[in-house]
Coordinates of C-alpha atoms in Angstrom, one line a residue:
Chain A
M219 CA -102.7 -56.8 -68.7
K220 CA -102.8 -56.9 -72.7
E221 CA -102.6 -60.1 -74.5
D222 CA -99.0 -59.7 -76.1
E223 CA -98.1 -59.6 -72.1
M224 CA -99.7 -62.7 -71.4
I225 CA -97.5 -65.3 -69.8
I226 CA -97.2 -68.5 -71.9
C227 CA -94.7 -70.4 -70.0
R228 CA -95.6 -70.2 -66.3
C229 CA -92.4 -71.5 -65.0
E230 CA -89.9 -69.4 -66.8
E231 CA -92.5 -66.4 -67.2
V232 CA -92.1 -66.2 -71.1
S233 CA -94.6 -64.0 -72.9
Y234 CA -96.4 -64.5 -75.9
E235 CA -95.3 -61.5 -77.6
E236 CA -91.6 -62.9 -76.7
L237 CA -92.3 -66.1 -78.5
K238 CA -94.5 -64.5 -81.2
T239 CA -91.4 -62.3 -81.9
T240 CA -88.9 -64.9 -81.4
A241 CA -90.9 -67.3 -83.7
A242 CA -91.7 -64.5 -86.5
K243 CA -88.1 -63.3 -86.6
Y244 CA -86.4 -66.4 -87.0
K245 CA -89.1 -69.2 -88.4
C246 CA -87.5 -71.6 -86.3
S247 CA -88.5 -75.1 -84.9
A248 CA -90.5 -75.1 -81.8
R249 CA -87.4 -76.8 -80.4
E250 CA -85.2 -73.7 -81.5
L251 CA -88.0 -71.6 -79.9
K252 CA -87.7 -73.1 -76.5
L253 CA -84.1 -73.0 -76.5
R254 CA -84.1 -69.3 -77.6
T255 CA -86.6 -68.2 -75.1
R256 CA -86.5 -70.7 -72.4
A257 CA -90.1 -71.3 -72.8
G258 CA -90.8 -75.2 -71.6
M259 CA -87.2 -75.3 -69.8
G260 CA -88.6 -74.7 -66.4
Y261 CA -89.7 -76.4 -63.5
C262 CA -92.7 -78.8 -65.4
G263 CA -90.1 -79.8 -67.9
G264 CA -92.6 -78.0 -70.4
R265 CA -95.9 -80.2 -69.4
S266 CA -97.9 -77.1 -69.4
C267 CA -96.8 -74.9 -72.2
R268 CA -95.1 -77.7 -74.9
T269 CA -98.8 -77.7 -76.8
M270 CA -98.8 -73.8 -77.0
V271 CA -95.1 -73.2 -77.9
D272 CA -95.6 -75.6 -80.7
K273 CA -98.5 -73.8 -82.2
I274 CA -96.6 -70.5 -82.0
A275 CA -93.8 -72.2 -84.0
A276 CA -96.1 -73.9 -86.5
T277 CA -97.6 -70.5 -87.0
S278 CA -94.6 -68.7 -87.9
A279 CA -92.2 -71.7 -89.4
N280 CA -91.7 -73.4 -92.3
D281 CA -91.9 -76.4 -90.0
R282 CA -93.6 -78.7 -92.4
N283 CA -92.1 -82.1 -91.3
R284 CA -93.9 -82.0 -88.0
T285 CA -95.6 -85.2 -88.1
C286 CA -92.7 -87.6 -87.7
V287 CA -90.2 -86.6 -84.8
S288 CA -88.3 -88.1 -82.1
L289 CA -89.4 -85.8 -79.1
K290 CA -86.7 -84.5 -77.2
Y291 CA -87.3 -85.2 -73.8
Q292 CA -84.2 -84.8 -71.4
P293 CA -84.2 -87.2 -68.2
P294 CA -85.1 -86.6 -65.8
I295 CA -88.4 -85.9 -66.2
R296 CA -89.2 -85.1 -62.6
P297 CA -86.8 -82.5 -60.8
I298 CA -84.8 -84.6 -58.3
S299 CA -83.2 -82.7 -55.3
F300 CA -79.5 -82.2 -54.9
K301 CA -79.8 -85.0 -51.8
N302 CA -81.2 -87.7 -54.1
L303 CA -78.5 -87.4 -56.6
G304 CA -75.9 -88.5 -54.4
G305 CA -77.7 -91.9 -53.8
Chain B
M149 CA -119.1 -71.4 -44.2
T150 CA -117.4 -74.5 -45.2
R151 CA -115.9 -75.2 -48.6
R152 CA -116.4 -78.8 -48.3
I153 CA -118.9 -80.7 -50.4
L154 CA -120.0 -82.7 -47.0
D155 CA -123.2 -83.7 -48.9
H156 CA -123.3 -84.5 -52.8
P157 CA -126.6 -85.9 -54.6
I158 CA -124.9 -88.6 -56.1
L159 CA -121.6 -89.2 -54.2
G160 CA -123.5 -89.1 -50.7
K161 CA -122.2 -87.9 -47.3
M162 CA -118.4 -87.5 -46.4
E163 CA -117.3 -90.2 -44.5
D164 CA -113.6 -88.9 -43.4
N165 CA -113.8 -86.9 -40.4
N166 CA -110.3 -87.4 -39.0
Y167 CA -109.0 -84.0 -38.7
V168 CA -105.2 -83.5 -38.2
S169 CA -103.5 -79.9 -37.3
F170 CA -101.0 -78.4 -39.3
T171 CA -99.4 -75.2 -39.9
F172 CA -99.0 -73.0 -43.1
N173 CA -97.0 -69.8 -43.0
Q174 CA -97.0 -70.3 -38.8
K175 CA -100.6 -70.0 -38.7
G176 CA -102.3 -72.9 -37.7
Y177 CA -105.0 -75.0 -39.8
K178 CA -107.1 -78.1 -39.8
G179 CA -107.4 -80.9 -42.6
L180 CA -108.4 -84.3 -43.1
E181 CA -105.7 -86.8 -42.4
N182 CA -104.2 -87.7 -46.0
E183 CA -106.0 -85.7 -48.0
S184 CA -103.8 -83.6 -50.5
L185 CA -102.4 -80.4 -49.0
A186 CA -103.6 -78.4 -51.8
A187 CA -107.3 -79.5 -51.2
A188 CA -106.5 -79.0 -47.4
L189 CA -105.4 -75.5 -47.9
L190 CA -108.5 -74.8 -50.5
A191 CA -110.8 -76.0 -48.0
N192 CA -109.3 -73.2 -45.5
G193 CA -110.0 -70.4 -48.2
I194 CA -106.0 -70.4 -49.0
R195 CA -105.4 -69.9 -52.6
T196 CA -101.9 -68.4 -52.8
L197 CA -99.2 -71.0 -52.2
R198 CA -96.0 -69.7 -53.2
H199 CA -94.6 -66.7 -54.9
H200 CA -92.6 -67.0 -58.1
E201 CA -88.9 -66.9 -57.6
E202 CA -88.3 -64.2 -59.9
S203 CA -91.1 -61.9 -60.7
G204 CA -93.1 -62.8 -57.3
S205 CA -96.4 -63.3 -58.6
P206 CA -98.6 -65.2 -56.7
R207 CA -99.4 -68.7 -57.8
G208 CA -101.8 -71.5 -56.6
I209 CA -102.9 -74.7 -57.9
Y210 CA -102.9 -75.1 -61.3
C211 CA -103.0 -78.8 -62.6
N212 CA -104.2 -80.7 -59.2
I213 CA -102.7 -83.9 -60.1
G214 CA -98.6 -83.2 -60.2
H215 CA -97.8 -82.0 -63.9
C216 CA -97.5 -78.3 -63.2
Y217 CA -95.3 -78.1 -60.5
E218 CA -97.1 -74.5 -59.4
C219 CA -98.2 -75.6 -55.9
R220 CA -95.1 -76.8 -54.4
V221 CA -94.4 -75.6 -50.9
S222 CA -91.8 -76.7 -48.2
V223 CA -93.0 -79.3 -46.1
D224 CA -90.9 -80.0 -42.8
G225 CA -88.0 -78.2 -44.4
Q226 CA -87.7 -79.5 -47.5
Q227 CA -88.6 -77.4 -50.6
G228 CA -90.5 -77.9 -53.7
I229 CA -92.9 -80.4 -52.6
R230 CA -95.8 -80.5 -54.5
A231 CA -99.0 -79.7 -52.2
C232 CA -101.4 -81.2 -54.7
L233 CA -99.4 -84.8 -54.1
T234 CA -98.8 -84.2 -50.5
P235 CA -100.6 -86.2 -47.8
V236 CA -101.6 -84.4 -44.9
K237 CA -100.1 -85.4 -41.6
E238 CA -100.7 -84.1 -38.0
G239 CA -98.1 -81.7 -37.0
M240 CA -96.8 -80.7 -40.6
T241 CA -95.1 -77.3 -41.1
V242 CA -95.6 -75.9 -44.6
E243 CA -94.2 -72.7 -45.7
S244 CA -94.7 -70.6 -49.1
D245 CA -92.1 -71.0 -51.4
G246 CA -91.0 -67.3 -52.5
Q247 CA -89.3 -64.9 -54.3
L248 CA -85.4 -65.2 -54.0
P249 CA -84.0 -61.9 -52.7
S250 CA -81.7 -61.8 -55.3
S251 CA -83.7 -62.1 -58.2
K252 CA -84.2 -59.2 -60.6
R253 CA -86.0 -59.3 -63.6
R254 CA -83.6 -58.6 -66.9
Chain C
M139 CA -86.7 -108.4 -60.8
D140 CA -90.4 -108.1 -61.2
N141 CA -92.3 -109.9 -64.3
A142 CA -94.0 -106.9 -64.9
I143 CA -93.8 -102.9 -64.2
I144 CA -96.5 -100.5 -65.0
I145 CA -96.1 -97.1 -64.4
G146 CA -99.8 -95.2 -64.1
A147 CA -102.4 -96.9 -62.0
G148 CA -105.2 -95.4 -64.3
P149 CA -107.9 -97.7 -65.9
A150 CA -105.2 -98.8 -68.6
G151 CA -102.6 -99.7 -65.8
L152 CA -105.0 -101.1 -63.4
T153 CA -106.4 -103.4 -65.9
A154 CA -103.0 -104.4 -67.2
A155 CA -102.1 -105.2 -63.7
V156 CA -105.0 -107.1 -63.0
T157 CA -104.5 -109.1 -66.4
C158 CA -100.8 -109.9 -65.6
A159 CA -101.3 -111.2 -62.3
E160 CA -104.0 -113.4 -63.6
K161 CA -101.6 -114.8 -65.5
G162 CA -99.3 -115.3 -62.8
L163 CA -96.8 -112.6 -63.1
D164 CA -95.3 -110.8 -60.1
V165 CA -96.3 -107.2 -60.9
V166 CA -95.2 -103.6 -59.6
V167 CA -97.6 -100.4 -60.4
I168 CA -96.1 -97.2 -59.9
D169 CA -97.7 -93.8 -59.8
E170 CA -97.1 -90.3 -58.5
Y171 CA -100.4 -89.5 -57.4
M172 CA -101.6 -90.9 -53.8
R173 CA -104.2 -92.7 -55.1
A174 CA -104.7 -95.5 -57.6
G175 CA -107.6 -94.5 -60.3
G176 CA -105.4 -91.6 -62.4
R177 CA -108.2 -89.7 -64.0
L178 CA -110.7 -92.1 -63.8
L179 CA -111.0 -91.1 -60.1
G180 CA -112.8 -87.7 -61.1
Q181 CA -115.2 -89.0 -63.7
L182 CA -119.2 -88.6 -62.9
Y183 CA -121.6 -88.8 -65.3
E184 CA -125.0 -90.4 -65.9
E185 CA -125.1 -93.1 -68.5
P186 CA -128.1 -93.5 -71.2
N187 CA -129.6 -96.4 -69.0
G188 CA -129.8 -93.9 -65.9
N189 CA -126.7 -95.5 -63.9
W190 CA -124.1 -93.1 -62.9
W191 CA -120.6 -94.0 -64.0
N192 CA -118.7 -93.2 -60.6
G193 CA -115.0 -92.9 -61.3
I194 CA -114.2 -93.5 -57.3
K195 CA -116.1 -96.5 -57.3
E196 CA -114.8 -98.0 -60.7
S197 CA -111.2 -97.2 -59.5
N198 CA -111.4 -98.6 -55.8
K199 CA -113.2 -101.9 -57.4
L200 CA -109.9 -102.1 -60.0
Y201 CA -107.4 -101.2 -57.1
E202 CA -108.6 -104.0 -54.7
K203 CA -109.0 -106.4 -57.5
A204 CA -105.3 -105.9 -58.2
V205 CA -104.3 -105.9 -54.6
D206 CA -106.2 -109.0 -54.0
L207 CA -104.2 -110.8 -56.8
G208 CA -101.0 -109.6 -55.2
V209 CA -100.4 -106.7 -57.8
N210 CA -97.6 -104.6 -55.5
F211 CA -98.3 -100.7 -55.5
H212 CA -95.9 -98.1 -55.3
L213 CA -98.1 -94.9 -55.1
N214 CA -97.0 -91.2 -54.3
T215 CA -93.8 -92.5 -56.4
A216 CA -92.7 -90.5 -59.1
V217 CA -90.3 -92.0 -62.0
N218 CA -87.7 -89.8 -63.2
N219 CA -86.2 -91.9 -66.0
I220 CA -86.2 -95.5 -67.7
E221 CA -83.4 -96.9 -69.4
N222 CA -82.9 -100.3 -71.4
S223 CA -79.4 -102.6 -71.4
N224 CA -79.6 -105.7 -72.5
G225 CA -83.1 -106.7 -72.6
I226 CA -84.2 -105.3 -69.0
W227 CA -85.8 -102.1 -68.4
T228 CA -84.5 -99.6 -65.4
I229 CA -87.1 -97.7 -63.8
Y230 CA -86.0 -94.8 -61.6
T231 CA -88.0 -93.1 -59.2
E232 CA -87.4 -90.9 -56.4
R233 CA -87.3 -93.5 -53.9
E234 CA -86.1 -96.9 -55.4
T235 CA -85.0 -98.4 -58.6
F236 CA -87.0 -101.1 -60.2
H237 CA -85.9 -103.5 -63.2
T238 CA -88.1 -105.6 -65.3
P239 CA -87.8 -107.0 -68.8
S240 CA -91.7 -106.2 -69.5
L241 CA -92.5 -102.5 -69.0
L242 CA -95.9 -100.8 -69.6
L243 CA -96.4 -97.3 -69.8
A244 CA -99.7 -96.1 -69.2
T245 CA -99.2 -92.4 -67.9
G246 CA -102.5 -91.1 -69.4
A247 CA -102.9 -87.4 -70.4
A248 CA -102.2 -84.0 -69.6
E249 CA -104.3 -80.9 -70.5
A250 CA -103.3 -78.4 -72.9
P251 CA -104.0 -74.8 -71.4
V252 CA -105.8 -72.2 -73.6
P253 CA -103.8 -69.0 -72.5
V254 CA -105.7 -65.8 -71.2
P255 CA -104.1 -62.5 -69.9
G256 CA -104.0 -63.3 -66.2
W257 CA -104.0 -66.9 -66.0
T258 CA -101.2 -67.3 -63.9
L259 CA -103.4 -65.8 -60.7
P260 CA -104.1 -68.0 -57.8
G261 CA -107.9 -69.3 -58.4
V262 CA -107.4 -70.0 -62.0
M263 CA -106.7 -73.9 -62.5
S264 CA -107.3 -76.7 -65.3
V265 CA -110.5 -77.6 -65.6
G266 CA -109.4 -80.9 -64.7
A267 CA -107.9 -79.6 -61.3
A268 CA -111.6 -78.2 -60.8
Q269 CA -113.1 -81.8 -61.4
V270 CA -110.7 -83.5 -58.8
M271 CA -111.2 -81.0 -56.0
T272 CA -114.7 -81.3 -56.5
N273 CA -115.4 -85.0 -57.1
V274 CA -112.4 -86.6 -55.3
H275 CA -111.3 -84.3 -52.6
R276 CA -114.9 -82.8 -51.8
V277 CA -113.6 -79.0 -51.9
K278 CA -115.4 -76.5 -53.8
P279 CA -113.2 -74.9 -56.2
G280 CA -114.6 -71.7 -55.6
E281 CA -118.5 -70.5 -55.2
R282 CA -118.8 -68.9 -58.6
G283 CA -116.5 -69.3 -61.4
V284 CA -116.3 -69.3 -65.3
I285 CA -115.0 -71.9 -67.5
I286 CA -112.9 -70.7 -70.4
G287 CA -112.7 -73.7 -73.6
V288 CA -116.1 -75.1 -74.6
N289 CA -115.6 -78.6 -75.5
V290 CA -117.0 -82.6 -74.5
L291 CA -114.5 -82.4 -71.4
S292 CA -115.7 -78.6 -70.2
A293 CA -119.3 -79.6 -70.8
A294 CA -118.9 -82.5 -68.8
I295 CA -117.1 -81.1 -65.8
A296 CA -119.3 -77.8 -66.1
M297 CA -122.2 -80.5 -65.1
E298 CA -120.1 -81.9 -62.4
L299 CA -119.7 -78.4 -60.7
Q300 CA -123.4 -77.5 -60.7
L301 CA -124.2 -81.1 -59.4
A302 CA -121.8 -80.3 -56.2
G303 CA -123.6 -76.8 -56.0
V304 CA -120.7 -74.6 -57.2
E305 CA -122.2 -72.5 -59.7
V306 CA -121.0 -71.9 -63.2
A307 CA -121.8 -68.1 -64.4
S308 CA -120.5 -69.1 -67.9
L309 CA -118.7 -72.0 -70.3
T310 CA -117.5 -69.9 -72.7
L311 CA -114.6 -69.2 -75.2
P312 CA -111.2 -67.8 -75.0
K313 CA -110.1 -65.0 -77.2
T314 CA -108.5 -66.3 -80.8
N315 CA -105.1 -65.9 -81.0
Q316 CA -102.1 -67.9 -82.2
V317 CA -102.2 -70.4 -79.4
T318 CA -106.1 -70.9 -78.8
Q319 CA -106.9 -70.8 -82.7
D320 CA -110.2 -72.7 -83.6
A321 CA -110.7 -72.8 -80.0
G322 CA -112.0 -69.2 -80.1
K323 CA -113.8 -69.4 -83.3
P324 CA -117.7 -69.8 -82.6
K325 CA -118.3 -71.3 -85.8
E326 CA -115.7 -74.0 -85.4
V327 CA -116.5 -74.5 -81.7
L328 CA -120.0 -75.4 -83.0
D329 CA -118.9 -77.8 -85.5
S330 CA -117.1 -79.8 -83.2
L331 CA -119.8 -80.0 -80.9
L332 CA -122.2 -80.9 -83.7
H333 CA -119.4 -83.6 -84.5
V334 CA -119.6 -85.2 -81.3
S335 CA -123.4 -84.8 -80.6
H336 CA -124.4 -88.2 -81.4
M337 CA -122.3 -89.8 -78.5
A338 CA -121.8 -87.1 -76.2
P339 CA -121.7 -87.2 -72.3
S340 CA -124.5 -86.8 -69.8
P341 CA -125.5 -83.2 -70.0
F342 CA -126.5 -83.8 -73.8
V343 CA -127.2 -87.6 -73.3
R344 CA -129.7 -86.7 -70.6
Y345 CA -131.9 -84.9 -72.9
G346 CA -131.6 -87.5 -75.6
S347 CA -129.4 -87.1 -78.8
K348 CA -132.3 -86.6 -81.1
L349 CA -133.8 -83.9 -78.7
M350 CA -130.4 -82.2 -78.7
K351 CA -129.8 -82.2 -82.3
N352 CA -133.4 -81.1 -83.3
D353 CA -133.5 -78.7 -80.2
F354 CA -130.3 -77.7 -78.4
M355 CA -128.1 -77.6 -81.5
K356 CA -130.4 -76.2 -83.5
K357 CA -131.1 -73.3 -80.7
L358 CA -127.2 -72.4 -81.0
G359 CA -126.9 -72.9 -85.1
V360 CA -130.5 -71.8 -86.2
N361 CA -130.6 -68.7 -84.1
F362 CA -127.3 -68.2 -84.6
F363 CA -125.6 -68.1 -81.6
P364 CA -128.2 -65.7 -79.5
K365 CA -125.8 -63.3 -77.5
K366 CA -126.8 -64.2 -74.2
G367 CA -126.1 -68.0 -75.1
V368 CA -128.0 -70.9 -74.7
K369 CA -129.0 -72.9 -71.1
M370 CA -127.7 -76.3 -70.4
W371 CA -128.4 -77.8 -66.9
D372 CA -128.8 -73.8 -66.1
I373 CA -125.1 -73.3 -67.0
P374 CA -125.1 -70.3 -69.8
I375 CA -123.1 -71.6 -72.7
Q376 CA -122.2 -68.4 -74.4
L377 CA -120.2 -69.2 -77.9
R378 CA -120.6 -65.4 -78.6
K379 CA -118.4 -64.4 -75.8
A380 CA -114.8 -64.6 -75.0
V381 CA -112.9 -63.7 -72.1
T382 CA -110.1 -61.3 -72.7
K383 CA -108.6 -61.2 -68.9
I384 CA -108.9 -62.4 -65.6
Y385 CA -108.7 -59.7 -63.0
G386 CA -107.7 -59.5 -59.4
E387 CA -104.7 -58.1 -57.1
D388 CA -103.7 -61.3 -55.2
E389 CA -106.2 -63.7 -56.6
V390 CA -109.1 -64.1 -59.1
E391 CA -111.6 -61.2 -58.4
G392 CA -113.4 -61.6 -61.9
V393 CA -113.1 -61.8 -65.7
T394 CA -113.9 -59.6 -68.1
L395 CA -116.3 -60.8 -71.0
A396 CA -116.5 -59.7 -74.8
T397 CA -118.8 -60.3 -77.3
I398 CA -116.9 -61.5 -80.6
N399 CA -118.3 -62.2 -84.0
A400 CA -118.3 -66.0 -86.2
D401 CA -115.0 -65.7 -86.5
G402 CA -113.5 -64.7 -83.0
E403 CA -112.7 -61.1 -83.1
V404 CA -114.1 -59.0 -80.7
V405 CA -116.6 -56.4 -80.7
S406 CA -115.2 -53.0 -79.2
G407 CA -116.8 -51.7 -76.4
S408 CA -118.6 -54.7 -75.3
E409 CA -116.6 -56.0 -72.7
E410 CA -118.5 -56.3 -69.3
H411 CA -117.0 -57.6 -65.8
I412 CA -118.1 -61.0 -64.4
P413 CA -117.3 -60.9 -60.5
V414 CA -116.3 -64.7 -59.9
D415 CA -113.9 -66.3 -57.4
F416 CA -112.2 -69.0 -60.0
V417 CA -111.5 -69.7 -63.5
C418 CA -111.2 -72.9 -65.1
I419 CA -109.0 -73.5 -68.4
A420 CA -110.2 -75.9 -70.6
G421 CA -108.0 -76.6 -73.8
G422 CA -108.9 -80.6 -73.8
L423 CA -106.3 -83.7 -73.2
Y424 CA -103.2 -84.7 -75.1
P425 CA -101.1 -87.8 -74.5
L426 CA -98.4 -87.7 -71.8
A427 CA -95.5 -89.8 -73.1
E428 CA -92.3 -88.3 -71.9
L429 CA -91.1 -91.7 -70.8
A430 CA -91.8 -92.8 -74.1
A431 CA -89.7 -90.3 -75.7
V432 CA -86.7 -90.5 -72.8
A433 CA -86.5 -94.2 -74.1
G434 CA -86.2 -93.4 -77.5
C435 CA -89.8 -94.8 -79.3
P436 CA -90.5 -93.2 -82.5
F437 CA -93.6 -90.4 -82.4
Y438 CA -96.2 -89.8 -85.0
L439 CA -98.3 -86.2 -84.4
V440 CA -102.0 -87.8 -85.6
E441 CA -104.2 -84.5 -84.5
E442 CA -107.0 -87.3 -83.9
L443 CA -105.5 -88.6 -81.2
G444 CA -104.8 -85.6 -79.3
G445 CA -101.1 -85.1 -80.3
Y446 CA -98.0 -86.6 -80.3
V447 CA -98.1 -90.2 -79.7
P448 CA -95.5 -93.1 -79.4
L449 CA -95.8 -95.6 -82.5
H450 CA -97.6 -98.9 -81.1
N451 CA -99.4 -101.7 -82.8
E452 CA -102.9 -103.4 -81.7
R453 CA -101.3 -105.4 -79.1
M454 CA -100.2 -102.7 -77.4
E455 CA -96.3 -103.2 -78.2
S456 CA -94.0 -100.0 -79.4
P457 CA -91.2 -100.9 -81.7
L458 CA -88.7 -101.0 -78.4
E459 CA -88.3 -105.0 -77.4
G460 CA -90.4 -105.4 -73.7
L461 CA -91.7 -102.0 -74.1
Y462 CA -95.7 -101.6 -73.9
V463 CA -98.3 -98.7 -74.1
A464 CA -101.9 -98.0 -73.2
G465 CA -104.5 -95.6 -72.4
N466 CA -104.5 -92.3 -73.1
I467 CA -100.7 -91.9 -73.9
T468 CA -102.0 -93.9 -76.8
G469 CA -104.6 -91.2 -77.9
I470 CA -107.1 -89.1 -76.1
E471 CA -110.2 -91.5 -75.2
G472 CA -112.6 -92.7 -72.4
A473 CA -111.8 -94.8 -69.7
K474 CA -113.2 -97.8 -71.2
V475 CA -111.5 -97.8 -74.0
A476 CA -108.3 -97.3 -71.9
A477 CA -109.2 -100.2 -69.5
A478 CA -109.6 -102.4 -72.9
Q479 CA -106.5 -101.5 -74.3
G480 CA -104.6 -102.3 -70.8
R481 CA -106.1 -105.8 -71.0
T482 CA -104.9 -106.1 -74.3
A483 CA -100.9 -104.8 -73.1
G484 CA -101.0 -107.1 -70.1
L485 CA -101.9 -110.3 -72.4
S486 CA -99.0 -108.9 -74.3
M487 CA -97.0 -108.9 -71.4
A488 CA -97.9 -112.0 -70.3
H489 CA -96.8 -113.5 -74.1
H490 CA -93.7 -111.6 -73.3
A491 CA -93.0 -113.6 -70.3
G492 CA -93.4 -116.6 -71.9
M493 CA -96.9 -117.7 -71.7
D494 CA -98.2 -119.8 -74.3
D495 CA -101.6 -120.1 -76.3
L496 CA -102.6 -116.4 -75.5
D497 CA -103.0 -115.5 -79.4
G498 CA -106.7 -115.9 -79.5
E499 CA -107.2 -114.0 -76.3
I500 CA -105.3 -111.3 -77.6
K501 CA -107.2 -111.1 -80.6
N502 CA -110.7 -111.5 -78.6
S503 CA -109.2 -108.5 -76.7
I504 CA -108.4 -106.4 -79.6
K505 CA -111.9 -107.0 -81.0
R506 CA -113.3 -106.2 -77.5
T507 CA -111.5 -102.7 -77.7
E508 CA -112.8 -101.7 -80.9
Q509 CA -116.6 -102.5 -79.7
T510 CA -116.1 -100.1 -76.9
R511 CA -114.8 -97.7 -78.9
D512 CA -117.6 -98.1 -81.1
N513 CA -120.0 -98.0 -78.2
A514 CA -118.5 -95.3 -76.3
H515 CA -120.6 -92.5 -74.7
I516 CA -117.7 -90.0 -74.6
Q517 CA -115.9 -89.3 -77.8
F518 CA -112.6 -86.8 -77.6
H519 CA -112.5 -86.5 -81.5
P520 CA -115.1 -87.0 -84.0
E521 CA -112.4 -88.7 -86.3
I522 CA -110.9 -91.2 -83.7
E523 CA -111.0 -94.4 -85.7
T524 CA -109.5 -92.5 -88.7
G525 CA -106.6 -91.5 -86.1
R526 CA -106.2 -95.2 -84.7
K527 CA -105.7 -96.4 -88.5
K528 CA -103.3 -93.9 -89.2
I529 CA -100.9 -94.9 -86.3
L530 CA -101.3 -98.5 -87.4
Q531 CA -100.5 -97.8 -91.0
Q532 CA -97.1 -96.2 -89.4
W533 CA -96.4 -99.0 -87.7
D534 CA -96.4 -101.2 -91.0
A535 CA -94.5 -98.9 -92.7
Y536 CA -92.1 -98.6 -89.7
Q537 CA -92.0 -102.4 -89.9
S538 CA -91.3 -103.0 -93.7
N539 CA -88.6 -100.1 -93.4
K540 CA -86.8 -102.1 -90.7
E541 CA -87.2 -105.1 -92.5
R542 CA -85.7 -103.2 -96.0
S543 CA -83.0 -101.9 -94.0
V544 CA -82.1 -105.4 -92.4
V545 CA -82.1 -106.8 -96.1
S546 CA -79.7 -104.4 -97.2
N547 CA -77.8 -104.6 -94.4
S548 CA -77.2 -108.1 -94.9
R549 CA -76.5 -107.7 -98.7
G550 CA -74.2 -105.1 -98.4
G551 CA -72.4 -107.1 -95.4
I552 CA -72.6 -104.2 -92.8
T553 CA -72.8 -105.5 -89.5

């Protein structure tokens, strides 16, 4: 396996290359990069890959105002089974 | 050869020895009662806990404390259970979560 | 309704629980792990005075003390969401729903990975996973492994693995790329190690910090990264090598190790195969603050604290009424600092519950946290105090902004 094919988001199997290419093309924020590639949108809620996606976005983006943000997290932060949703 | 650290230079000898039986993919194994399923399976030499839903690539324990969800298995018929947070009980039936039959990579 | 609810049963949460209970509050502690202790459970290192810091013993001590004081534990219970309405926090878990006017988030830290081709193979795990497997569950992560990522945490855990009879074939670097960045550059890694050398954990402490600076670090630095690396506790530390690939059919069979230059670039043709049955990924820790984000707490990126941290003051109050934070959610530090912060948070929560005359105790507790930080043997970032100052400055700025907007609102007649 080459470095470009290496997985960054384990849940959605998003590769380093896909993230790099998308970040370079759109020069977008980490949040937009997530929405475009689905990295961080899988089962674990981005807990595993968030820091990596942030770094890739920061490399390409004009994402200067990174120090003060409201982090976008959607509840539930742990997956809930359909069974439990009913209750 | 056991993978258990029965004696440790600082932590001493392991005190638990209450072994119970459980099955993983229809095969019988022994684990310590109330240890994590992830630990019990690794102690039995099992590393692959599931296959990715789409690609089918094998996955095992990654974070071991409930953050990454890589170790999710079916326990007594309930899917998506994290093996690293599940205490082993006598008679537990555990199955790998696997590739979905309809999944095709884009 | 409970007087106080604490999410996270690590050193911060447990100490806060004990503190609240001592002040007479009804306390509930919720944690998704099966045992109380959090990351403290896995810790095992020798202190400079020769005593061993045994995380399991320390966790049990705190847990038993809390239970004796009547603290109600809900372990193995994951929190999905929190909400505030009319000053009451609602905590949704996979089992029950809880309510409280006073909520502490002590959710600790998560591990940041360094990605390596092949790192999804079974047998590859975070370095913290290997620590818990070895010290808490007493199961070897494998017979022989490599650790990718050289930092304070991975050096400490390498030693713990060795202690348990697990062979660490190499403590080495990831290949540098957009994600790993400086963690894959020998020069930068060496600098970061030199910064913390005066208060590094056990494997270093054992040799005495002076000796380490003069001998061990010189070996690394003056000889300019010998290709074979240097040995610490019989573990080869190879700053001039990087893992370019983890290989194996269905699980880990080995790693490809290449020589790198001082800037982290791979010397072509230098690759060799190292057979191992497990691999640890060590990218460091970052504050796990999802619940604070869901609650709407403002965040700041403070690199010295390990990432994005929820805004808070020295009393461990967040800007949201009745919401407190303590431990690694506020920045990556050792368990003793987390516990000290937990005590402050517990006192602040007791104060919130209407208990008077706690100001002196709170001040003392804040001072004790600083002293604990000064005396810490493990420091994850060399500029931790700068980071702490930054977040307090943000707090002050936030408060004065709020006052200004309140003033202008009242002048403008906006309700």
